[in-house]
Amino acid sequence: MKLVPLGDRVVLKQLVAEETTKSGIVLPGQTKEKPQQAEIIAVGPGGVIDGKEVEMHVEPGQKVIYSKYAGTDVEVDEETYIIVKQSDILAIVE
Amino acid sequence: MKLVPLGDRVVLKQLVAEETTKSGIVLPGQTKEKPQQAEIIAVGPGGVIDGKEVEMHVEPGQKVIYSKYAGTDVEVDEETYIIVKQSDILAIVE
Amino acid sequence: MKLVPLGDRVVLKQLVAEETTKSGIVLPGQTKEKPQQAEIIAVGPGGVIDGKEVEMHVEPGQKVIYSKYAGTDVEVDEETYIIVKQSDILAIVE
Amino acid sequence: MKLVPLGDRVVLKQLVAEETTKSGIVLPGQTKEKPQQAEIIAVGPGGVIDGKEVEMHVEPGQKVIYSKYAGTDVEVDEETYIIVKQSDILAIVE
Amino acid sequence: MKLVPLGDRVVLKQLVAEETTKSGIVLPGQTKEKPQQAEIIAVGPGGVIDGKEVEMHVEPGQKVIYSKYAGTDVEVDEETYIIVKQSDILAIVE
Amino acid sequence: MKLVPLGDRVVLKQLVAEETTKSGIVLPGQTKEKPQQAEIIAVGPGGVIDGKEVEMHVEPGQKVIYSKYAGTDVEVDEETYIIVKQSDILAIVE
Amino acid sequence: MKLVPLGDRVVLKQLVAEETTKSGIVLPGQTKEKPQQAEIIAVGPGGVIDGKEVEMHVEPGQKVIYSKYAGTDVEVDEETYIIVKQSDILAIVE
């Protein structure tokens, strides 16, 4: 199964937050409140959203920071995805 | 009886969430909070909605993920439908 | 007395929700929360509403589903009507 | 003293809700929550309100149903009036 | 000192609500909740307010009813004024 | 250090509210709730703010009344300033 | 790793608030409520944001005051950044 986002929606897959301290100890992600790093899986076509033309500026494969509290969790084939609006993506991580 | 949605409304019929574990055990859907998979039954004509031209991009028969908390449950002839706005449909499942 | 709705308002008369089980037992309508079926009694002229041109797409005699929580109950000559905006009508029942 | 409403405001005088049962017993109006019947006393000139052209469609002498919770009570010369926006008038009673 | 209002603001001076009963007994104003009668002291120039052209329709010396809860109390030279937006003025009292 | 406001922001310096009674006794300012008198220190360039052209109508040195609850306190070089939007300035005190 | 902000977002790095009293004693920053001083690290390209053309007026290296409560904390490579919209930047500190 494949998720095809509509409008200005973007399908994300959260990156496992492997928090490693400087000394190399891996800590499990504790806080649910921090903004999330994720990889873009699929990007909607944009177009007229709520009466306003929206152009898409992101593409699949990019790693991004998205706004905490944004998005909807979707479970498809036992994988969890997050569907956000492009405007909930704050920055690309290069 | 038949539901003919107005404007940018879409009539959905929820797909039974047959949650099956990897080992094949079927679990009943527990959480009401997860976004829903549904099949599109009928699509409104679009047009000028709240002063903005809305074009419809979905069609009957498509399987979709729609936003949790969105939509209105409607019971017609002992079947339950959900009427949402097109903008509450997040993605098409292919 | 006659109610003449203004703007994009529609006067509805709620249909008695005769909930009948498959075996034929009639149950009184219990839940006030379910969307309502109603018949359209009168339709406003539309026009510019809050700065936006609104065209009316419904007409008296149609049976409709309208949004729960929408509308204002009005009692005229011991009959109760509901006045809603056209945008609170979700679908026509045919 | 005379109230001259500004913009899209309308001055109403509430009609005494003489609730009479079929058998002729007059009941005092109990519920403050029901929409109100009122007579239009004065109508503002309309014009550009909040950046939008508003045309007035009501006139003094009409009996109207107005939205519950809307309007401001005004006491002038020991008479109480209600000042509402035209958009809070739901229907004309003919 | 003189208050020169900006934009669509209007400086008001509340009229002492000398509530007199028919028999001539003067009652002190009790309720803070009732809309207020006031005299216009100064009127802003209007112009583009929040992207919308606003024309001023009131002038100093007029007695007005203004919306309860609206406005900001300002104390200048031991006199108290109320600064409201023109749209908070409901009606002129003639 | 110097604060250069952006857009439609204005930097204010609160005037010490030397409340003097008629008999000449100076009272310390008690209420934090009253609107504030302040002097304008710096004025942003205006321009397109949130999609709307904003022209600046105030200038440094003017004494103004600004809306209570508006603005952000900023401490620079042990001086406290308030940064408000021009629309939070109610009137100029001349 | 590098953060590339989208749209009208700006990446900030908070300046350590070395609060020094006149006598030279350094006090640790106590209040989380005060607006923040920060240095601009990266600036988004602007463009059409929510249907409105946004031009960017800030640039990397500038020291700015930004609105308290605004922005999202982001941790990248053990450094904490704040991503805000340009409109949350109140003033440049020169």
XYZ file of C-alpha atoms in Angstrom, chain C residues 1-6 9 11 48 50-52 71-76 78 83, chain D residues 20-22 34-35 37 52-53 57-58 65 68 87-94:
40
model
C -47.523 33.227 9.982
C -44.727 32.518 7.542
C -40.945 32.574 8.025
C -39.052 34.308 5.214
C -35.336 33.587 5.713
C -32.748 36.282 4.995
C -30.500 31.054 5.706
C -35.798 27.164 7.266
C -23.580 38.888 -0.806
C -20.182 38.732 4.718
C -18.642 40.133 1.537
C -18.923 36.883 -0.439
C -28.994 26.203 13.543
C -31.424 28.023 15.742
C -34.729 26.605 16.926
C -37.671 28.875 16.213
C -41.211 28.365 17.457
C -43.923 29.888 15.296
C -46.719 26.112 17.953
C -33.029 28.036 10.752
C -50.840 31.088 24.783
C -51.696 27.410 24.916
C -54.326 25.975 22.594
C -35.238 30.820 22.679
C -34.688 33.062 19.664
C -39.342 37.854 17.907
C -17.026 44.737 2.959
C -19.975 46.441 1.247
C -32.448 44.237 3.302
C -34.759 44.975 6.217
C -36.609 36.440 14.327
C -30.265 34.273 20.379
C -26.623 39.439 9.857
C -28.056 38.442 13.266
C -31.570 38.653 11.837
C -32.495 35.151 10.717
C -35.884 35.585 9.117
C -38.780 37.941 8.637
C -42.126 36.789 10.053
C -44.986 37.522 7.674
